[in-house]
Structure formats: C-alpha cells, structure tokens
Amino acid sequence: MTAEWVAVATVNEMGRRRKLRVELNDVAIALFQAGGRVYAFADLCVHQDRSLFKGTLLHGKVICPGHQWQFDLETGYEADQDRCQPTYPVRVDDAGTIYVQPTPKRPEAAAEAEQEARA
Ligand code: FES
C-alpha cells in the first residue's frame, strides 16, 4: 500500500514556540520542531491524556505537562516507564509545507494507547 502524505501546516506556522497542534483525520497531532526537523506525536499522552502540545521540548525529548514523562523525539519512547507515545512519519518540502502520514510509525503503540483509553 502506498503511504499517504497529508499536508497539515507550514513551518512558518510553527512560529517561535516551535510547536503546533493540528488535526489529522480527527486525531490531534502535536508537531515539534528541533534541530531543523519536524516531529509528529499523537497529542494526547498515553498516560492520562494530557496535551503534549502544551508540553516542553528539552534535550531531544518532549516532556508531558501532566506528570513529566519524557518521550524521545525520534521514537516516542519513554525509558523510565517503558511505554511509547505514538509518533507519525513527517516530511517537509522545499516550500516549508509539513506533511504527515496518518498511520503511526508503530501502529501497535497506537492500538495499545487506544485500548487503555477504552479501559
Ligand atoms: S498525562 Fe502525560 S505524563 Fe501523565
């Protein structure tokens, strides 16, 4: 199956805060910009659904405002908890348009998060 890329925002829209919350197929996505790259996370934290967009970017980690879990920018992995926040593939074209794929990089992490949300 060919991966589908969806334009969600532009780099300019991320502004100085280097983060932005967008909707993709009714899923809230938190975009973060670091080291010249853009990363896409499911916005609702796998722990207790706080908005990661309201979190902080520090030393290659996204820090959740809820209970300070620290998710790796590249993988979404939280080492202390051994849990993963779903992350999405991102690409940015020459014009600065940000594209995200609606399927998480690790679909099993998303399924796990959904299951817990339902529990
Ligand atoms: S809600 Fe994110 S760490 Fe608790």
CSV table of C-alpha atoms and ligand atoms in Angstrom, one decimal:
chain,number,residue,atom,x,y,z
A,1,MET,CA,0.0,0.0,0.0
A,2,THR,CA,1.3,3.4,-0.9
A,3,ALA,CA,1.8,5.7,2.1
A,4,GLU,CA,-0.5,8.7,2.1
A,5,TRP,CA,1.0,12.1,2.9
A,6,VAL,CA,-1.3,14.8,4.2
A,7,ALA,CA,-0.3,18.5,4.3
A,8,VAL,CA,-1.1,19.7,7.8
A,9,ALA,CA,0.7,23.0,8.2
A,10,THR,CA,3.7,25.0,7.2
A,11,VAL,CA,7.0,25.5,9.0
A,12,ASN,CA,6.2,29.2,9.4
A,13,GLU,CA,3.0,28.4,11.2
A,14,MET,CA,5.0,26.7,13.9
A,15,GLY,CA,6.4,30.1,14.9
A,16,ARG,CA,8.9,30.8,17.6
A,17,ARG,CA,7.4,28.3,20.0
A,18,ARG,CA,8.4,25.6,17.6
A,19,LYS,CA,5.3,23.6,18.2
A,20,LEU,CA,1.8,23.4,16.8
A,21,ARG,CA,-1.3,21.3,17.3
A,22,VAL,CA,-3.1,20.1,14.2
A,23,GLU,CA,-6.0,17.7,13.4
A,24,LEU,CA,-5.4,14.8,11.0
A,25,ASN,CA,-8.4,12.6,10.3
A,26,ASP,CA,-10.0,13.7,13.6
A,27,VAL,CA,-6.8,12.8,15.5
A,28,ALA,CA,-5.0,15.6,17.3
A,29,ILE,CA,-1.3,15.7,16.4
A,30,ALA,CA,1.4,17.7,18.2
A,31,LEU,CA,4.1,18.9,15.9
A,32,PHE,CA,7.5,19.8,17.4
A,33,GLN,CA,10.5,21.4,15.6
A,34,ALA,CA,14.0,20.6,16.8
A,35,GLY,CA,17.4,20.6,15.1
A,36,GLY,CA,15.9,21.7,11.8
A,37,ARG,CA,13.5,18.8,11.7
A,38,VAL,CA,9.8,18.4,12.5
A,39,TYR,CA,8.4,15.6,14.6
A,40,ALA,CA,4.7,14.5,14.9
A,41,PHE,CA,3.3,12.9,18.1
A,42,ALA,CA,-0.2,11.9,19.0
A,43,ASP,CA,-1.2,14.9,21.0
A,44,LEU,CA,-3.0,13.0,23.9
A,45,CYS,CA,-0.4,11.5,26.3
A,46,VAL,CA,-0.6,7.7,26.6
A,47,HIS,CA,-0.5,8.2,30.4
A,48,GLN,CA,-3.5,10.3,31.2
A,49,ASP,CA,-4.5,12.1,28.0
A,50,ARG,CA,-2.9,15.5,28.7
A,51,SER,CA,-2.0,17.5,25.6
A,52,LEU,CA,1.6,17.0,24.7
A,53,PHE,CA,1.4,20.2,22.6
A,54,LYS,CA,1.3,22.0,26.0
A,55,GLY,CA,4.5,20.3,27.0
A,56,THR,CA,8.1,21.3,26.7
A,57,LEU,CA,10.8,20.4,24.3
A,58,LEU,CA,14.1,19.6,26.1
A,59,HIS,CA,17.3,17.8,25.1
A,60,GLY,CA,15.6,15.7,22.4
A,61,LYS,CA,12.6,14.9,24.5
A,62,VAL,CA,9.0,16.0,24.6
A,63,ILE,CA,8.1,16.5,28.3
A,64,CYS,CA,4.4,15.9,29.1
A,65,PRO,CA,2.9,18.7,31.2
A,66,GLY,CA,0.9,16.1,33.1
A,67,HIS,CA,3.4,14.1,35.0
A,68,GLN,CA,6.7,14.9,33.2
A,69,TRP,CA,7.0,11.7,31.3
A,70,GLN,CA,9.8,12.3,28.7
A,71,PHE,CA,9.2,10.9,25.2
A,72,ASP,CA,12.1,10.5,22.8
A,73,LEU,CA,11.6,12.8,19.8
A,74,GLU,CA,12.7,10.1,17.3
A,75,THR,CA,10.8,7.1,18.7
A,76,GLY,CA,8.2,8.4,21.2
A,77,TYR,CA,9.8,6.0,23.8
A,78,GLU,CA,9.6,6.8,27.5
A,79,ALA,CA,12.5,4.9,29.0
A,80,ASP,CA,11.5,5.1,32.7
A,81,GLN,CA,8.0,3.8,32.0
A,82,ASP,CA,8.9,1.5,29.1
A,83,ARG,CA,6.0,3.0,27.2
A,84,CYS,CA,5.6,4.6,23.8
A,85,GLN,CA,3.7,7.6,22.6
A,86,PRO,CA,2.5,7.1,19.0
A,87,THR,CA,4.6,9.1,16.5
A,88,TYR,CA,3.9,9.7,12.8
A,89,PRO,CA,6.2,9.9,9.8
A,90,VAL,CA,6.8,13.6,8.8
A,91,ARG,CA,8.3,15.2,5.8
A,92,VAL,CA,8.8,18.9,4.9
A,93,ASP,CA,9.1,20.1,1.3
A,94,ASP,CA,11.2,22.9,-0.1
A,95,ALA,CA,8.4,25.4,0.3
A,96,GLY,CA,8.1,24.5,4.1
A,97,THR,CA,4.9,22.6,3.9
A,98,ILE,CA,4.7,19.9,6.5
A,99,TYR,CA,3.3,16.5,5.5
A,100,VAL,CA,2.3,13.8,8.0
A,101,GLN,CA,1.2,10.2,7.4
A,102,PRO,CA,-1.9,9.3,9.3
A,103,THR,CA,-0.6,5.9,10.2
A,104,PRO,CA,1.6,5.8,13.3
A,105,LYS,CA,5.2,4.6,12.9
A,106,ARG,CA,4.5,1.8,15.4
A,107,PRO,CA,0.8,1.0,14.9
A,108,GLU,CA,0.9,-1.3,17.9
A,109,ALA,CA,1.7,1.6,20.2
A,110,ALA,CA,-1.3,3.4,19.0
A,111,ALA,CA,-3.5,0.4,19.4
A,112,GLU,CA,-2.2,0.0,23.0
A,113,ALA,CA,-3.0,3.6,23.7
A,114,GLU,CA,-6.5,3.2,22.4
A,115,GLN,CA,-7.1,0.1,24.4
A,116,GLU,CA,-6.1,1.9,27.6
A,117,ALA,CA,-8.2,4.8,26.7
A,118,ARG,CA,-11.2,2.5,26.5
A,119,ALA,CA,-10.3,0.6,29.7
B,1,FES,S1,-0.5,12.6,31.3
B,1,FES,FE1,1.4,12.7,30.4
B,1,FES,S2,2.7,12.0,31.9
B,1,FES,FE2,0.8,11.9,32.9
